[in-house]
mmCIF file of N, CA and C in Angstrom:
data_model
loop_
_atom_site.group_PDB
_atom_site.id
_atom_site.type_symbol
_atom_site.label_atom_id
_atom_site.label_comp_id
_atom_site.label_asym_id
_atom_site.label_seq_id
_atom_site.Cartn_x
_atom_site.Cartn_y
_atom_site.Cartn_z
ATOM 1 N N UNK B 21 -27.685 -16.370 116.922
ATOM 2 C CA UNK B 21 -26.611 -16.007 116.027
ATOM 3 C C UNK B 21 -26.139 -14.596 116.378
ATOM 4 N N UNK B 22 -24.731 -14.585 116.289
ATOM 5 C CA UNK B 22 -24.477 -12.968 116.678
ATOM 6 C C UNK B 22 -24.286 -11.986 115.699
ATOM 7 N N UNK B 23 -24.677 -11.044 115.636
ATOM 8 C CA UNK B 23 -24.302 -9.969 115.099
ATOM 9 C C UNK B 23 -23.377 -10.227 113.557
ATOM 10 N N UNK B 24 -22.068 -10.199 114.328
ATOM 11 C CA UNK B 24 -21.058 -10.383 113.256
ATOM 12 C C UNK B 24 -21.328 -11.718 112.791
ATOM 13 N N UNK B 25 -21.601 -12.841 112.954
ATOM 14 C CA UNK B 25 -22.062 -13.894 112.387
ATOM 15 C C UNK B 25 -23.114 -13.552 110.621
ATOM 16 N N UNK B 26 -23.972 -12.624 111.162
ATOM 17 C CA UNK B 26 -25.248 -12.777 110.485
ATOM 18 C C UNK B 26 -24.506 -11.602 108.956
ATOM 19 N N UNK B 27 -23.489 -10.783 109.787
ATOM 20 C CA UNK B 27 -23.039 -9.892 108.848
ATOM 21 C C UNK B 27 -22.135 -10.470 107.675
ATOM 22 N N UNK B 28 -21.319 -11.607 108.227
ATOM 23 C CA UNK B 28 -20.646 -12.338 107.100
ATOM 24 C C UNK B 28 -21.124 -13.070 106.271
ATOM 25 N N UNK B 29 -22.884 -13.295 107.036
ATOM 26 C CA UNK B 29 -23.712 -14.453 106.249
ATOM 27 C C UNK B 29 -24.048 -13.680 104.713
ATOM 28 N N UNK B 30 -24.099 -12.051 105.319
ATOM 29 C CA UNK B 30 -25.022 -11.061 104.144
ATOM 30 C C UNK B 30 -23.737 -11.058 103.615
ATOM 31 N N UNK B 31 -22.396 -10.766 103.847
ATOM 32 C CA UNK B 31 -21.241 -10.442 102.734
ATOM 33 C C UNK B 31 -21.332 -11.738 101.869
ATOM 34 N N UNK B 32 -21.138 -12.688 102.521
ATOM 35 C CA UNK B 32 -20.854 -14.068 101.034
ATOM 36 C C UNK B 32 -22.160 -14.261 100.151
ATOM 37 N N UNK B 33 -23.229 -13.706 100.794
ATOM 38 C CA UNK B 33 -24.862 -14.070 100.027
ATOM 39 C C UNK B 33 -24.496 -12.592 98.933
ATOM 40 N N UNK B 34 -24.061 -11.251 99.602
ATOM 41 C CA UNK B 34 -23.974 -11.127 98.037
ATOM 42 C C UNK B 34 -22.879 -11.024 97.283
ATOM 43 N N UNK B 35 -21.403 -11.549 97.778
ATOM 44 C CA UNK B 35 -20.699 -12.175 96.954
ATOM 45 C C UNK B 35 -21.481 -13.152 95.768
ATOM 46 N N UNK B 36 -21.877 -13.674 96.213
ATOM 47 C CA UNK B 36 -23.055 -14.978 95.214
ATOM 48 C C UNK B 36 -23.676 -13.818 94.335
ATOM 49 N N UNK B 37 -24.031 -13.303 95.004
ATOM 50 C CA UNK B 37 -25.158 -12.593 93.750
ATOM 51 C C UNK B 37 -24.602 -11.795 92.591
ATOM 52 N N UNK B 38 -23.455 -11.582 93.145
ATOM 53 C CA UNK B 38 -22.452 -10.730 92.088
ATOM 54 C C UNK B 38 -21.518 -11.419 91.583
ATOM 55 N N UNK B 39 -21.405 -12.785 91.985
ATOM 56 C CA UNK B 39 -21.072 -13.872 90.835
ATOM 57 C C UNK B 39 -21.670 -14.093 89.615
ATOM 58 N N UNK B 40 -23.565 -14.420 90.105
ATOM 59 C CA UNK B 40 -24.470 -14.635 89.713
ATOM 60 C C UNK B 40 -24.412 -13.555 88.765
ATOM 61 N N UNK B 41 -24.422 -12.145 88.788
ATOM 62 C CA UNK B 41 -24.654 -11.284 87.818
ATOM 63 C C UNK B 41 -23.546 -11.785 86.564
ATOM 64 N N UNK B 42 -22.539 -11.661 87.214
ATOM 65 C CA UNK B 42 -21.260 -11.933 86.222
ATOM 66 C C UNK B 42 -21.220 -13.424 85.338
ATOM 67 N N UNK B 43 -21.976 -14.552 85.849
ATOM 68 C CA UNK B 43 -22.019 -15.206 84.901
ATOM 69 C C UNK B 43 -23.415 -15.220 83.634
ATOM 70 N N UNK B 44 -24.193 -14.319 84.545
ATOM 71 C CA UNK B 44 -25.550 -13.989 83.696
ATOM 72 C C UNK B 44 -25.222 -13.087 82.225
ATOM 73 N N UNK B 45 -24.141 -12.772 82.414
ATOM 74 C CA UNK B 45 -23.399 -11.380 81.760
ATOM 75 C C UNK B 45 -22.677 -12.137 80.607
ATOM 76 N N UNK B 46 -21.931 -13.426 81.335
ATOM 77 C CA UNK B 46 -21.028 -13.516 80.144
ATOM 78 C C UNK B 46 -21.795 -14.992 79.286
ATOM 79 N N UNK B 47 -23.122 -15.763 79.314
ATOM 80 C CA UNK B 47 -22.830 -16.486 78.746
ATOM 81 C C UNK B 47 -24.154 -16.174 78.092
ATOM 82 N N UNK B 48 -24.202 -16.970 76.647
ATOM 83 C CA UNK B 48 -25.346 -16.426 75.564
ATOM 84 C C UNK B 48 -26.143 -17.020 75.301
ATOM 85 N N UNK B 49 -26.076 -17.870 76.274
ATOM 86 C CA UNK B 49 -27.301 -18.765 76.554
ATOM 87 C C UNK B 49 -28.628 -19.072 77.433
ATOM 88 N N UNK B 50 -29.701 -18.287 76.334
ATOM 89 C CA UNK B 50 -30.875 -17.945 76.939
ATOM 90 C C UNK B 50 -31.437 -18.536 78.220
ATOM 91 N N UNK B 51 -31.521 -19.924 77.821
ATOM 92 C CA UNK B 51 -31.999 -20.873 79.277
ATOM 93 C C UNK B 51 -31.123 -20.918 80.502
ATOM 94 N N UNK B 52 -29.400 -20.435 80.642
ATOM 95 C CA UNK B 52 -28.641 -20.018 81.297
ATOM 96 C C UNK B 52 -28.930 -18.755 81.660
ATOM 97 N N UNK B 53 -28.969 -18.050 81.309
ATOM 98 C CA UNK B 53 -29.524 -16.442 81.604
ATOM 99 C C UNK B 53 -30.741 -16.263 82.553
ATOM 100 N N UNK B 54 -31.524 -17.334 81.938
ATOM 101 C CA UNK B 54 -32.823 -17.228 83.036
ATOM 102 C C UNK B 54 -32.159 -18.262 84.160
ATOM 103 N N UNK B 55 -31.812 -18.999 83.864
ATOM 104 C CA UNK B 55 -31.529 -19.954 85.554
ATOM 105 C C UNK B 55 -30.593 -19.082 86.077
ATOM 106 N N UNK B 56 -29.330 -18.217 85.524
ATOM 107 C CA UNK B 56 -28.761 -17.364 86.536
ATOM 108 C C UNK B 56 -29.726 -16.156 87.159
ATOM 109 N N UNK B 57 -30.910 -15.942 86.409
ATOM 110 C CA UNK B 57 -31.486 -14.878 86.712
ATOM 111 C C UNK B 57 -32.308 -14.733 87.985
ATOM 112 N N UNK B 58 -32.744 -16.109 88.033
ATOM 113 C CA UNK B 58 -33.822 -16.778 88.730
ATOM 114 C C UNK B 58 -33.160 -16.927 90.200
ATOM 115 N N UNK B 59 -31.802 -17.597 89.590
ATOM 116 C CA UNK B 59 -30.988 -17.798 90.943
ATOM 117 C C UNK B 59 -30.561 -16.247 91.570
ATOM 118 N N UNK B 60 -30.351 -15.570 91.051
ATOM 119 C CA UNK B 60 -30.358 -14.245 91.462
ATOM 120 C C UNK B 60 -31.179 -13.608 92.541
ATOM 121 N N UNK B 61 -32.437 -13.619 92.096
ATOM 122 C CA UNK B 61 -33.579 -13.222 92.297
ATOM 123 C C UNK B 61 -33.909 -13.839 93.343
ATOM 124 N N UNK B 62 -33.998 -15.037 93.942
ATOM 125 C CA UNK B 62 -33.951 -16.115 94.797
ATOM 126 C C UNK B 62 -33.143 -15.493 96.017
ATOM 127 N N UNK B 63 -31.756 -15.031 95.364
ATOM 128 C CA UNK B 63 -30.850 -14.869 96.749
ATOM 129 C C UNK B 63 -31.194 -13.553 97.347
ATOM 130 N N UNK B 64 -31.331 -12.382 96.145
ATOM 131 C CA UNK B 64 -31.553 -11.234 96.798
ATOM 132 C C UNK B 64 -32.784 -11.403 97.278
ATOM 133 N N UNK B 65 -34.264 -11.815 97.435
ATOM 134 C CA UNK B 65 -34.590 -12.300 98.626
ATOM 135 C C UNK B 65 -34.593 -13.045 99.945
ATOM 136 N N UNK B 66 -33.338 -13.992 100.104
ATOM 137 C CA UNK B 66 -32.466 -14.215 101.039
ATOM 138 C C UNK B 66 -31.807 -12.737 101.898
ATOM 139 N N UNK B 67 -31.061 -11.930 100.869
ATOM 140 C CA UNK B 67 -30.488 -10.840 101.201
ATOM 141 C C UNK B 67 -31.288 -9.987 102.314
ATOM 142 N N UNK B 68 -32.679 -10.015 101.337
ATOM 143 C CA UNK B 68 -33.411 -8.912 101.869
ATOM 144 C C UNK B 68 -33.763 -9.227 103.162
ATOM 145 N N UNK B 69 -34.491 -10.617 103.844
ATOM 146 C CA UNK B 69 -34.297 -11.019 104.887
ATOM 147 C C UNK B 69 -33.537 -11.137 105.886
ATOM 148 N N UNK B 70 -32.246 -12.051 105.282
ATOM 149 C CA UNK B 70 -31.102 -11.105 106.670
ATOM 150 C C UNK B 70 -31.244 -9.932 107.161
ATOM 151 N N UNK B 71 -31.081 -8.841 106.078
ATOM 152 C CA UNK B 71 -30.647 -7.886 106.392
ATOM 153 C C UNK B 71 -31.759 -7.061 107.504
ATOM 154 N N UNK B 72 -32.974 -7.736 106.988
ATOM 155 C CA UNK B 72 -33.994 -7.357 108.508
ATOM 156 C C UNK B 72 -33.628 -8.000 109.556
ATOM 157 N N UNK B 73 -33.586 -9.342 109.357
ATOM 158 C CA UNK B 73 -33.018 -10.087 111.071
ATOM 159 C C UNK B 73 -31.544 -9.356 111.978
ATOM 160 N N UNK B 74 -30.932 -8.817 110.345
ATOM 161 C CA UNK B 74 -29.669 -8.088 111.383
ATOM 162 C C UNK B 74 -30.208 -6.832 111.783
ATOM 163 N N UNK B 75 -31.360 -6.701 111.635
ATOM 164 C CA UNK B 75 -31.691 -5.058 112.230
ATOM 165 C C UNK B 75 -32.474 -5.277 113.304
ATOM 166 N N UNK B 76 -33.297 -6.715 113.639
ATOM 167 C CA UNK B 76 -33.700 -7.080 114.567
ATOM 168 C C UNK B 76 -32.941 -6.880 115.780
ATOM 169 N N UNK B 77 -31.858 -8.420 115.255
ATOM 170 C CA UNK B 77 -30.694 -8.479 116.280
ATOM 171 C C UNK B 77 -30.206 -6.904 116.666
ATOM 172 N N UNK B 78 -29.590 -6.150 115.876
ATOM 173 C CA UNK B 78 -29.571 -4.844 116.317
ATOM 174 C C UNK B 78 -30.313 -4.265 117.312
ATOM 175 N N UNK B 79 -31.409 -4.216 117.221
ATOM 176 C CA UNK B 79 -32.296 -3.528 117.983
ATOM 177 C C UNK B 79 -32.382 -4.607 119.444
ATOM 178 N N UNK B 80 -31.519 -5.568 119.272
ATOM 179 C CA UNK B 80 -32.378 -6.184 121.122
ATOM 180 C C UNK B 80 -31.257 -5.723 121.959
#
């Protein structure tokens, strides 16, 4: 995967997550709150991974 590939992968993953915040935000429903929360939490460990593989790729 190249470079700029992996970089658009991290822009839309946290587009998602800052969806994710925004619907965690607006609805008042507890068991919604935790499944957006969860799903959250889920991606920004996705995040966190790319963002090492793009430092990998970087570095070769």
């Amino acid at each position: 995967m190249k470079n700029t590939e992996v970089q658009a992968c991290l822009l839309n993953l946290k587009k998602v997550e800052s969806r994710l915040i925004e619907q965690m935000m607006k609805t008042t429903d507890l068991n919604h709150k935790q499944a957006f929360n969860q799903a959250m939490l889920t991606i920004a460990e996705v995040i966190e991974d790319i963002k090492t593989r793009l430092t990998q790729i970087e570095q070769q």
